[in-house]
PDB file of C-alpha atoms in Angstrom:
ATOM      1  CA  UNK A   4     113.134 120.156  63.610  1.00 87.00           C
ATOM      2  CA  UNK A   5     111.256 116.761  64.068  1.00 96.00           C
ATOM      3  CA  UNK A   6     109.226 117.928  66.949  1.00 98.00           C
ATOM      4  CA  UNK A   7     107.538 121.344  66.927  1.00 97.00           C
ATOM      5  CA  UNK A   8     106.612 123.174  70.476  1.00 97.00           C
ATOM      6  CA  UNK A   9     105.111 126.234  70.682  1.00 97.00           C
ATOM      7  CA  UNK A  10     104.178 127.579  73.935  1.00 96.00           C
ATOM      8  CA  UNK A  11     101.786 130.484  73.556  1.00 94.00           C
ATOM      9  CA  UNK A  12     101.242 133.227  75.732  1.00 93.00           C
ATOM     10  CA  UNK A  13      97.900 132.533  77.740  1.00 94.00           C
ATOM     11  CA  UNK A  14      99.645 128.772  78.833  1.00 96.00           C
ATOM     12  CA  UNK A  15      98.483 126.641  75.969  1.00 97.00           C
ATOM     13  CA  UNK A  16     101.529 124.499  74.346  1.00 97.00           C
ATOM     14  CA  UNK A  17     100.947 122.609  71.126  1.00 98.00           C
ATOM     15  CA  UNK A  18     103.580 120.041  70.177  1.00 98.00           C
ATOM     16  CA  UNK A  19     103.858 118.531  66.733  1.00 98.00           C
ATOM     17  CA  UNK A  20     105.496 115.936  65.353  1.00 98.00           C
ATOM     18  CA  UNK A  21     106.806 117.217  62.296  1.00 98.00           C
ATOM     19  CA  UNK A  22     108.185 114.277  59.817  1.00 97.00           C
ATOM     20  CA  UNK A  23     104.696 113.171  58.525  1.00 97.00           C
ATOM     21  CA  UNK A  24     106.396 112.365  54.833  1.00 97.00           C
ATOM     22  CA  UNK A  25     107.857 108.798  57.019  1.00 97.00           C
ATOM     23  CA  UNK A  26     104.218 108.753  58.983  1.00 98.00           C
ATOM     24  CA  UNK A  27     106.144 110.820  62.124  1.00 98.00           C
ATOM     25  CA  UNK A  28     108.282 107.849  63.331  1.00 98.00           C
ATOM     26  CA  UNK A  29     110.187 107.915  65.734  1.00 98.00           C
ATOM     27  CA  UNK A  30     114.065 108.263  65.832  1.00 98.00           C
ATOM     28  CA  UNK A  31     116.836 109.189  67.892  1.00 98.00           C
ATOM     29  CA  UNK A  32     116.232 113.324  66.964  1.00 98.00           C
ATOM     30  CA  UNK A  33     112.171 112.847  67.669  1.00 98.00           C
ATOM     31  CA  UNK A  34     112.760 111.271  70.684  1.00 98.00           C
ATOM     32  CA  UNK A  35     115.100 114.208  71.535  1.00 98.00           C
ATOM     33  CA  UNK A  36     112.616 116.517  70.372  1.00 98.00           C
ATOM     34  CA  UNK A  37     109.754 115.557  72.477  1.00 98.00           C
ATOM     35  CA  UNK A  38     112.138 115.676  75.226  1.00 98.00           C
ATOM     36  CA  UNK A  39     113.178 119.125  74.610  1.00 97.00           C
ATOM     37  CA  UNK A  40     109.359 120.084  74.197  1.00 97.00           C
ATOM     38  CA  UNK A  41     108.960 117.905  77.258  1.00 98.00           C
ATOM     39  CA  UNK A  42     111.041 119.749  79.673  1.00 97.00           C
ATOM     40  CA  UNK A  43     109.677 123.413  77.447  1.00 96.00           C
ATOM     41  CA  UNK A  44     106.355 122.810  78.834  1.00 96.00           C
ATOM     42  CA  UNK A  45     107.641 121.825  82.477  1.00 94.00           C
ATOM     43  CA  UNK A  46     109.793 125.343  82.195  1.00 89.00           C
ATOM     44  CA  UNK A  47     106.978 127.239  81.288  1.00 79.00           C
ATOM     45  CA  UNK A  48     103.504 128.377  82.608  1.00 89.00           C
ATOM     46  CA  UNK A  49     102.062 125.698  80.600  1.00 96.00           C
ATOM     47  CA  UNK A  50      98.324 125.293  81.437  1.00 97.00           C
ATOM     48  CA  UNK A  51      97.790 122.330  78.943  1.00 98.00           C
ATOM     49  CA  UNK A  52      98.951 120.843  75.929  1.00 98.00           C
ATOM     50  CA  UNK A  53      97.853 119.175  72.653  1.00 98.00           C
ATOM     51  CA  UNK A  54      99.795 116.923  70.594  1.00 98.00           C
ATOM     52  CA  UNK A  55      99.376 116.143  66.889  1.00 98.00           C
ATOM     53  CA  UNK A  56     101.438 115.389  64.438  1.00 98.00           C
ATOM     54  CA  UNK A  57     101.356 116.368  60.654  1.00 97.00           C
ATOM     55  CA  UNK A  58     100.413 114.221  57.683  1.00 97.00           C
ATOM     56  CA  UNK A  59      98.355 111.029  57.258  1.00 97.00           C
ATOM     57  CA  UNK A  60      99.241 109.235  60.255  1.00 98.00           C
ATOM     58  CA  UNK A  61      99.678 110.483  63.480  1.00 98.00           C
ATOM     59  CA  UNK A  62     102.982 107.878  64.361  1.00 98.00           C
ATOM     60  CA  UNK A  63     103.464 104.698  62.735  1.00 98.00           C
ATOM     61  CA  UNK A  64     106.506 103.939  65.877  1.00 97.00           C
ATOM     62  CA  UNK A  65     109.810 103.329  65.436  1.00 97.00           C
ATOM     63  CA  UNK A  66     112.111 104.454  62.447  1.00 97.00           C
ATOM     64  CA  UNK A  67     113.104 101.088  61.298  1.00 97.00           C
ATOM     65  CA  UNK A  68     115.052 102.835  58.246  1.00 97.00           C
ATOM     66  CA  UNK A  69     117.227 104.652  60.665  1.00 97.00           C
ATOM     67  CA  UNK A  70     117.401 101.673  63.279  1.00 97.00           C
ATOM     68  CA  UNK A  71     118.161  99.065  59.963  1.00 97.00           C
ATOM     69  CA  UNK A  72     121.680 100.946  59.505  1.00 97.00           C
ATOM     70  CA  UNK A  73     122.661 100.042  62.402  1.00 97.00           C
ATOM     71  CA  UNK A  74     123.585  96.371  64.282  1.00 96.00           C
ATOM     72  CA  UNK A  75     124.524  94.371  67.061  1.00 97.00           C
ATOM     73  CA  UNK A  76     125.963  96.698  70.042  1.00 97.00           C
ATOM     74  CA  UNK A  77     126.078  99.709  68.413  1.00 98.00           C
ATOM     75  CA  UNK A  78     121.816  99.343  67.205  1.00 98.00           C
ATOM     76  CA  UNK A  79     121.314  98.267  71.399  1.00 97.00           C
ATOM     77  CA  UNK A  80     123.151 101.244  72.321  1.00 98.00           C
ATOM     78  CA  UNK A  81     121.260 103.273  69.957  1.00 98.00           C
ATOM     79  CA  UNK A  82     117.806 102.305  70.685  1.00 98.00           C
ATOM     80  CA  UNK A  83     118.826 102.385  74.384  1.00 98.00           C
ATOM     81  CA  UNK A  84     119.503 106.333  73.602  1.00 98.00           C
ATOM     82  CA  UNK A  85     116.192 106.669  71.888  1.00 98.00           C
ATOM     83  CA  UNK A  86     114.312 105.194  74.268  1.00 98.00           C
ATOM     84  CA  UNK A  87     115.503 107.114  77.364  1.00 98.00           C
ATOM     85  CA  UNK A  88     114.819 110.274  75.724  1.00 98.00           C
ATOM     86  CA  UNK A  89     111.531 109.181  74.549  1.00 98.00           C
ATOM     87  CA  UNK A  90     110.739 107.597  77.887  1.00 98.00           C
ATOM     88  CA  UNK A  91     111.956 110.733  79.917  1.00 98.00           C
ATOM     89  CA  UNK A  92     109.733 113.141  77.882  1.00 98.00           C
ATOM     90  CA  UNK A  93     107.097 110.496  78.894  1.00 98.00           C
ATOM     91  CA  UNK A  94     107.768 111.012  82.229  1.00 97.00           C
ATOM     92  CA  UNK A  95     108.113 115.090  82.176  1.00 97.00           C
ATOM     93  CA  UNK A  96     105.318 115.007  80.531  1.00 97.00           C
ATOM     94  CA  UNK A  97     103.291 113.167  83.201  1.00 96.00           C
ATOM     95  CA  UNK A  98     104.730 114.776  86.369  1.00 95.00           C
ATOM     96  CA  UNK A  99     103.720 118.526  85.091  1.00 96.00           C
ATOM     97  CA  UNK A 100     100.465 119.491  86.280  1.00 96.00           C
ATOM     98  CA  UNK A 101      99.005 121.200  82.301  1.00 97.00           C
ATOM     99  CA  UNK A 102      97.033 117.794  81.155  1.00 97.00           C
ATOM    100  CA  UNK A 103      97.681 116.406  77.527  1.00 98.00           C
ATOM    101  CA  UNK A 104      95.338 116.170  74.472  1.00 98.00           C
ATOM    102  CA  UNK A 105      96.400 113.990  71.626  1.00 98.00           C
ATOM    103  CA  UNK A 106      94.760 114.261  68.352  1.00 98.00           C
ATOM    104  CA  UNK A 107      95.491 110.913  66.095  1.00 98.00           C
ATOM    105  CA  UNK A 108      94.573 109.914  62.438  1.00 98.00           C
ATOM    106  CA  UNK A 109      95.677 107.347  60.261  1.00 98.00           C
ATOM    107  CA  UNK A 110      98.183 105.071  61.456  1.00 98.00           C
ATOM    108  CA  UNK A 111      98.840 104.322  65.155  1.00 98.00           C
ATOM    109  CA  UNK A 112     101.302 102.007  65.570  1.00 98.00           C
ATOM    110  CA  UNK A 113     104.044 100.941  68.448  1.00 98.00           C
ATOM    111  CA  UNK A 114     105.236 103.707  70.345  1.00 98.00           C
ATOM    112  CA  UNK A 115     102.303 105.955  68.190  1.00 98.00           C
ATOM    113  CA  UNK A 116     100.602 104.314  70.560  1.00 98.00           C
ATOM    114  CA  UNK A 117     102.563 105.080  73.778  1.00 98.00           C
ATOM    115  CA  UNK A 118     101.722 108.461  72.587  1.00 98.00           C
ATOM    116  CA  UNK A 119      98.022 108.536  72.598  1.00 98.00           C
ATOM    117  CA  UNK A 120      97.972 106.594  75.136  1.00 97.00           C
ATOM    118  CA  UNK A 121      99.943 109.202  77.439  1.00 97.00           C
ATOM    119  CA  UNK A 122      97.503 111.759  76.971  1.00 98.00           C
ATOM    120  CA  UNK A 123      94.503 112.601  79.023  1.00 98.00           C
ATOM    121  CA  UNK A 124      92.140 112.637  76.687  1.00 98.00           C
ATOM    122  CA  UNK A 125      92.910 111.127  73.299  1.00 98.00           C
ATOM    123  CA  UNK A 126      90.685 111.925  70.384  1.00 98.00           C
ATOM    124  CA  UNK A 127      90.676 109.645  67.535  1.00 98.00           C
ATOM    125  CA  UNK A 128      89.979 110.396  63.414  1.00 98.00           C
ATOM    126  CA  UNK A 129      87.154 107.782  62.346  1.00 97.00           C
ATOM    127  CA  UNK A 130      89.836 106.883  59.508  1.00 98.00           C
ATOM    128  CA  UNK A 131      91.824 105.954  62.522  1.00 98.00           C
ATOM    129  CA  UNK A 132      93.498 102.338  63.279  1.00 98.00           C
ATOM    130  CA  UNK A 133      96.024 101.160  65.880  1.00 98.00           C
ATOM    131  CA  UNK A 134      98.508  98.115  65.873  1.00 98.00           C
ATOM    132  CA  UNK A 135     100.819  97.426  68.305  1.00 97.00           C
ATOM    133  CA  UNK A 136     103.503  96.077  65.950  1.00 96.00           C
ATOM    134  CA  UNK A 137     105.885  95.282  68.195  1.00 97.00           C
ATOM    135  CA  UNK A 138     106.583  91.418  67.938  1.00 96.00           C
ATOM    136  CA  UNK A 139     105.487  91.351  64.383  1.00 96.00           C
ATOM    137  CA  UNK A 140     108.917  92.357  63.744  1.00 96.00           C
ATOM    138  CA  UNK A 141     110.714  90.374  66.486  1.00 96.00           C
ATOM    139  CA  UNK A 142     110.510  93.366  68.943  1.00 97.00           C
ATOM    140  CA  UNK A 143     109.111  94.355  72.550  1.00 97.00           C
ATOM    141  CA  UNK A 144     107.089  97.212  73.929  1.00 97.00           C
ATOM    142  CA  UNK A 145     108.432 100.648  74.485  1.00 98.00           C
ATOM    143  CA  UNK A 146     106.966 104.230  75.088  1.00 98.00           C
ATOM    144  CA  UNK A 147     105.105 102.649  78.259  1.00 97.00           C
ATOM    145  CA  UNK A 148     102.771 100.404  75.988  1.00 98.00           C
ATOM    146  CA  UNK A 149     103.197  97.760  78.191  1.00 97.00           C
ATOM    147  CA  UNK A 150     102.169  99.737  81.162  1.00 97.00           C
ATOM    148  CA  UNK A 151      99.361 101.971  79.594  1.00 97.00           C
ATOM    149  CA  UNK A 152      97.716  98.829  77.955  1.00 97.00           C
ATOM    150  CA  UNK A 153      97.162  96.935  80.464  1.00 97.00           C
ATOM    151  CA  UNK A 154      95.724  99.984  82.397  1.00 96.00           C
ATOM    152  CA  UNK A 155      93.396 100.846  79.617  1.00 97.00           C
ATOM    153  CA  UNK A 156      91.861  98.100  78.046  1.00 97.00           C
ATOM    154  CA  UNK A 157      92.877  95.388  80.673  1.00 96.00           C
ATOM    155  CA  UNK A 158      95.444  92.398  80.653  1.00 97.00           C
ATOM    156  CA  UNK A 159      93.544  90.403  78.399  1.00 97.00           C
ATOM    157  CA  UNK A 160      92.857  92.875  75.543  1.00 97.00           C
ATOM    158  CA  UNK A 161      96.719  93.993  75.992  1.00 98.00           C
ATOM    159  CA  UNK A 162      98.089  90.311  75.282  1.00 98.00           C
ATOM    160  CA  UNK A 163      95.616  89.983  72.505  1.00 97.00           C
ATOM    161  CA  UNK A 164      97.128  93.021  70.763  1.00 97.00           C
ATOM    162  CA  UNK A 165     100.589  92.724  71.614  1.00 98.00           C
ATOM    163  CA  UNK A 166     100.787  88.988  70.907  1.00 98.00           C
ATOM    164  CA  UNK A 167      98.653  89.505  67.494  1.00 97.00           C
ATOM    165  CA  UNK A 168      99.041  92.676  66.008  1.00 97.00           C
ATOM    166  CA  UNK A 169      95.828  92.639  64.615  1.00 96.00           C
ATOM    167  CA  UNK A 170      94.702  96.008  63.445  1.00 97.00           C
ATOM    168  CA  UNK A 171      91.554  97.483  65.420  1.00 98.00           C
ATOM    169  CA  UNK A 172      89.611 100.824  63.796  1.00 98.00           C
ATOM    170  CA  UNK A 173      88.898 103.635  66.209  1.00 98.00           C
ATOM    171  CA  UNK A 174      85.174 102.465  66.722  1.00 98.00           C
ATOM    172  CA  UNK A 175      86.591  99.533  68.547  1.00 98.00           C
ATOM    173  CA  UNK A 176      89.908 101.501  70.309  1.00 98.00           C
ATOM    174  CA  UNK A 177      87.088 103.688  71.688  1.00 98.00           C
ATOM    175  CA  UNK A 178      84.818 100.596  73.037  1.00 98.00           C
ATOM    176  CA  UNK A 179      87.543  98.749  74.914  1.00 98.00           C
ATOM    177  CA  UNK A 180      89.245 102.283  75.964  1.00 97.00           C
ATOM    178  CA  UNK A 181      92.302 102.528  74.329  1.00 98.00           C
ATOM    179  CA  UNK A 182      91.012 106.643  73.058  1.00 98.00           C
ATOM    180  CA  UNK A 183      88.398 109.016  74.597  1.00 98.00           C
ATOM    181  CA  UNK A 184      86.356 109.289  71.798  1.00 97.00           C
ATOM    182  CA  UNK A 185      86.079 109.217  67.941  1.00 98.00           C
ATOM    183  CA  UNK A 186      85.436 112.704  65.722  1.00 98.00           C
ATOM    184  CA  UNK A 187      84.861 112.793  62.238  1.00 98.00           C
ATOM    185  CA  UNK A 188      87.988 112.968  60.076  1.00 97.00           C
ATOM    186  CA  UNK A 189      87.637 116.592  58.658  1.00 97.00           C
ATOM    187  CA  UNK A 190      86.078 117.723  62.255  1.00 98.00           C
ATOM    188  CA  UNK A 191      89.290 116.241  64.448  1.00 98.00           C
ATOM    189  CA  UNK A 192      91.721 119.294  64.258  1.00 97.00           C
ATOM    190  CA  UNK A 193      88.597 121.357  65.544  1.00 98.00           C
ATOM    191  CA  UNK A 194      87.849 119.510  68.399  1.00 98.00           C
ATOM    192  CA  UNK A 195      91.304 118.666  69.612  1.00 98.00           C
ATOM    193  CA  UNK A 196      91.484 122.401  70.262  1.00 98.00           C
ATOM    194  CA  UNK A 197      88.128 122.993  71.590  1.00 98.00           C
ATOM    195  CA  UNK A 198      89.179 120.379  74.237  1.00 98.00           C
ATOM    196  CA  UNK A 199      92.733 122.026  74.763  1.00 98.00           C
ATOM    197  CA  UNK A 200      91.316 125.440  75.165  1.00 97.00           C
ATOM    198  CA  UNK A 201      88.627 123.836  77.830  1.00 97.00           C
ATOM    199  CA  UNK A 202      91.388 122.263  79.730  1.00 98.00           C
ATOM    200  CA  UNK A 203      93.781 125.235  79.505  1.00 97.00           C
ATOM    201  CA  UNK A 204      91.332 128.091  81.235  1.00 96.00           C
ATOM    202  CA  UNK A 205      90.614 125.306  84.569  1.00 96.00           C
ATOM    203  CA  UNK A 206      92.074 125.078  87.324  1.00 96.00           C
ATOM    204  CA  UNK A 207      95.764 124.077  86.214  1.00 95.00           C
ATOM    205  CA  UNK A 208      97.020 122.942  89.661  1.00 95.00           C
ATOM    206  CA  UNK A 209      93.801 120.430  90.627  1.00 96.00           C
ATOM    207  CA  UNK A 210      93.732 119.197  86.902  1.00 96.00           C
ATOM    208  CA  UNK A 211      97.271 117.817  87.886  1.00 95.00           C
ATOM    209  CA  UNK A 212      96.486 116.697  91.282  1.00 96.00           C
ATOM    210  CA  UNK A 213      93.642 115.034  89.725  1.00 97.00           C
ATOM    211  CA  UNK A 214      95.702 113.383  87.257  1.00 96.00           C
ATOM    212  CA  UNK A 215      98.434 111.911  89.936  1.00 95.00           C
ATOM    213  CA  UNK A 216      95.162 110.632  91.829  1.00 96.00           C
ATOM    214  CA  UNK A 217      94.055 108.496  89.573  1.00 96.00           C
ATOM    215  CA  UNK A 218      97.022 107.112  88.710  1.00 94.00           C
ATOM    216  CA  UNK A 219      98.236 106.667  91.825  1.00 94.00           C
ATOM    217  CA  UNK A 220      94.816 104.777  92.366  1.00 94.00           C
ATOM    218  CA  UNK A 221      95.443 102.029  90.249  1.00 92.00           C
ATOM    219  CA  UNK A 222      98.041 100.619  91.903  1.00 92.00           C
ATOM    220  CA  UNK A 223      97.291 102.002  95.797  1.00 94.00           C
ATOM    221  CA  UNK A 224      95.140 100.563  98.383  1.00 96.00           C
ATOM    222  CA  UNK A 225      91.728 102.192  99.360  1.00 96.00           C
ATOM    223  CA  UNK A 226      92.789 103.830 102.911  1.00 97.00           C
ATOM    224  CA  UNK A 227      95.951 105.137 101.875  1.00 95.00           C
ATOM    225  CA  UNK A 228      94.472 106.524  98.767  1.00 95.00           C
ATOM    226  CA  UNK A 229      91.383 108.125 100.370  1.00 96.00           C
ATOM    227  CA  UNK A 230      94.129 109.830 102.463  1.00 96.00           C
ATOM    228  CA  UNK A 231      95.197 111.080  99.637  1.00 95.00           C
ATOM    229  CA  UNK A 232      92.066 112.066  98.512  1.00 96.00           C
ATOM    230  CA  UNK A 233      91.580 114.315 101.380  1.00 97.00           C
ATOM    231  CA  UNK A 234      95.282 116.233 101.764  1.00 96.00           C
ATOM    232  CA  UNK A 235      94.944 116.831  98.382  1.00 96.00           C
ATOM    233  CA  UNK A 236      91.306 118.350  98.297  1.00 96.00           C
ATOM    234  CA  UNK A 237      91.767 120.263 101.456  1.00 97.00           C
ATOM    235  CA  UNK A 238      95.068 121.966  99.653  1.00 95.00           C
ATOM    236  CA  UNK A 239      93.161 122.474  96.390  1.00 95.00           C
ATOM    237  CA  UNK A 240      89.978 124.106  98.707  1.00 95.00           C
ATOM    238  CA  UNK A 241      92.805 126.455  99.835  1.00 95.00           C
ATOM    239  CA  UNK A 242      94.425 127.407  96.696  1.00 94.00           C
ATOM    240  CA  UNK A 243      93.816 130.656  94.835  1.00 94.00           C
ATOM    241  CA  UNK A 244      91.982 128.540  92.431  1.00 95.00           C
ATOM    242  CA  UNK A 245      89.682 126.909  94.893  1.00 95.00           C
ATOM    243  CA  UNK A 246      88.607 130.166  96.298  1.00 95.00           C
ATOM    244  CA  UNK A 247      87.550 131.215  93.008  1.00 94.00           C
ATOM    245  CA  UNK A 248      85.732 128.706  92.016  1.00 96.00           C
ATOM    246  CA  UNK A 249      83.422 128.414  95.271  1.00 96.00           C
ATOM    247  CA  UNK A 250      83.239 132.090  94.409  1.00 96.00           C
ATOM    248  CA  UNK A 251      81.680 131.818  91.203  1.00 95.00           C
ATOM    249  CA  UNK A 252      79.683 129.231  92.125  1.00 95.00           C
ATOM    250  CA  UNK A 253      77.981 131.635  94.684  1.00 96.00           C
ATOM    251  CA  UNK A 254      78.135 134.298  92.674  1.00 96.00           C
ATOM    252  CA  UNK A 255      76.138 132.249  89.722  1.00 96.00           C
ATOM    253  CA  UNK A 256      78.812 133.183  87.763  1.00 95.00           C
ATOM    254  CA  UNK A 257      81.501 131.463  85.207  1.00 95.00           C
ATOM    255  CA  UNK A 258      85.311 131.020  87.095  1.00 95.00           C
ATOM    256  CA  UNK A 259      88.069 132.777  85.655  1.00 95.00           C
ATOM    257  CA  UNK A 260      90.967 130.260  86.610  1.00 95.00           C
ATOM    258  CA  UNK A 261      93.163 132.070  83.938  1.00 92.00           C
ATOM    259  CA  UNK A 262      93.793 134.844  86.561  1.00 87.00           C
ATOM    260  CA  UNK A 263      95.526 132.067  88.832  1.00 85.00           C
ATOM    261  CA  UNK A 264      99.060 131.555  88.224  1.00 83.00           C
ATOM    262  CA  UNK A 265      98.985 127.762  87.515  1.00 80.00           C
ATOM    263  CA  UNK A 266     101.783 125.534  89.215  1.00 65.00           C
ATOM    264  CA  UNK A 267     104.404 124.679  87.074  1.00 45.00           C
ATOM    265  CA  UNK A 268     105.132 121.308  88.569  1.00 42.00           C
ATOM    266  CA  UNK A 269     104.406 118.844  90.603  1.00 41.00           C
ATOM    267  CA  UNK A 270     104.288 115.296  92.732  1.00 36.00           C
TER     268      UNK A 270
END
């Protein structure tokens, strides 16, 4: 299997992509298999997940080897198969309420870094670097880089690293926002699931209302948003979750939001 998923029992998923000997690029059974681990999570009483992938580099992009065998309508029809099942785990991925941590080394490149961008919070190796690589080789953007780029580092910075392909370290993917943060090399697995483990005992179902707000913020208008803002904090006040937290706040205590069933999915 190209794409590992294991969903253990107290709600914590970890998804890896498995074909690190060819620097975990992406073909037509990878982009099947983060589908499949894609729709596992969305199944499941995920409460978050955290992505990695094994070997030196956590995605170089696309698997030009495979996609080189192929040409004319039968390489379009391909790619268009590859990129709706990479693009679909995208959006499963996004509409499930259990937020994403991505843990990246080595080589970042094209969709690698639809990937990390994706995810919530996206730790970076210091031997980290990132390349969009797209029109180096006479291609565009997939795996939403030409949405999440824009969005993170803005317009400008985007063009610049679409249109060049120059090759940034994580010191400088971290300044203009394109990761969370940088950890030492040898410390990154560690942290990754120190941050996963936070993230999986909170509140599951106002981490993902949290996440839709703030996306739905970038492209909504101030009154309808802060409308938003309050249906959505009245439900979470209501919840099971809410009423525990408030709880342990007056009790001067820590919140156990593990003992509330989180929400599998939702809008």
């Amino acid at each position: 299997m190209s794409v590992g998923i294991d969903i253990r029992g107290d709600g914590l998923a970890h998804v890896t992509l498995r074909r690190g000997e060819a620097g975990n690029a992406i073909g037509l059974d990878m982009a099947r298999g983060l589908l499949d681990a894609a729709r596992a999570c969305e199944r499941g009483t995920v409460r978050a997940v955290l992505l990695t992938g094994e070997g030196k580099s956590f995605c170089v992009g696309g698997d030009l080897r495979e996609f080189s065998r192929l040409s004319g309508e039968a390489l379009e029809k391909h790619l268009i198969a590859v990129t709706d099942a990479l693009h679909e785990a995208l959006r499963t991925f996004a509409a499930i309420d259990a937020p994403m941590v991505a843990a990246v080394r080595g080589a970042v490149a094209g969709a690698g870094i639809g990937l990390a961008a994706a995810a919530d919070i996206t730790l970076a190796a210091d031997n980290a670097s990132f390349t969009a690589a797209y029109t180096g080789i006479g291609y565009s953007p997939d795996a939403g880089v030409s949405w999440f780029l824009p969005r993170l580092v803005g317009p400008k910075r985007a063009l610049d690293l679409l249109l060049t392909n120059r090759r940034i370290p994580a010191a400088e993917a971290a300044e203009i926002g394109l990761v969370s943060r940088v950890v030492a090399t040898d410390e990154l697995a560690a942290e990754a699931a120190r941050t996963a483990e936070a993230l999986r005992r909170g509140p599951t179902a106002a981490l993902g209302t949290t996440r839709r707000l703030v996306a739905a913020g970038l492209t909504e208008d101030l009154g309808p948003h802060l409308d938003r803002e309050a249906r959505a904090l009245a439900a979470a006040a209501a919840s099971d979750a809410g009423r525990e937290g408030v709880a342990a706040f007056l009790d001067k205590r820590t919140p156990d939001f593990t003992r509330v069933p989180p929400r599998i999915s939702g809008t």
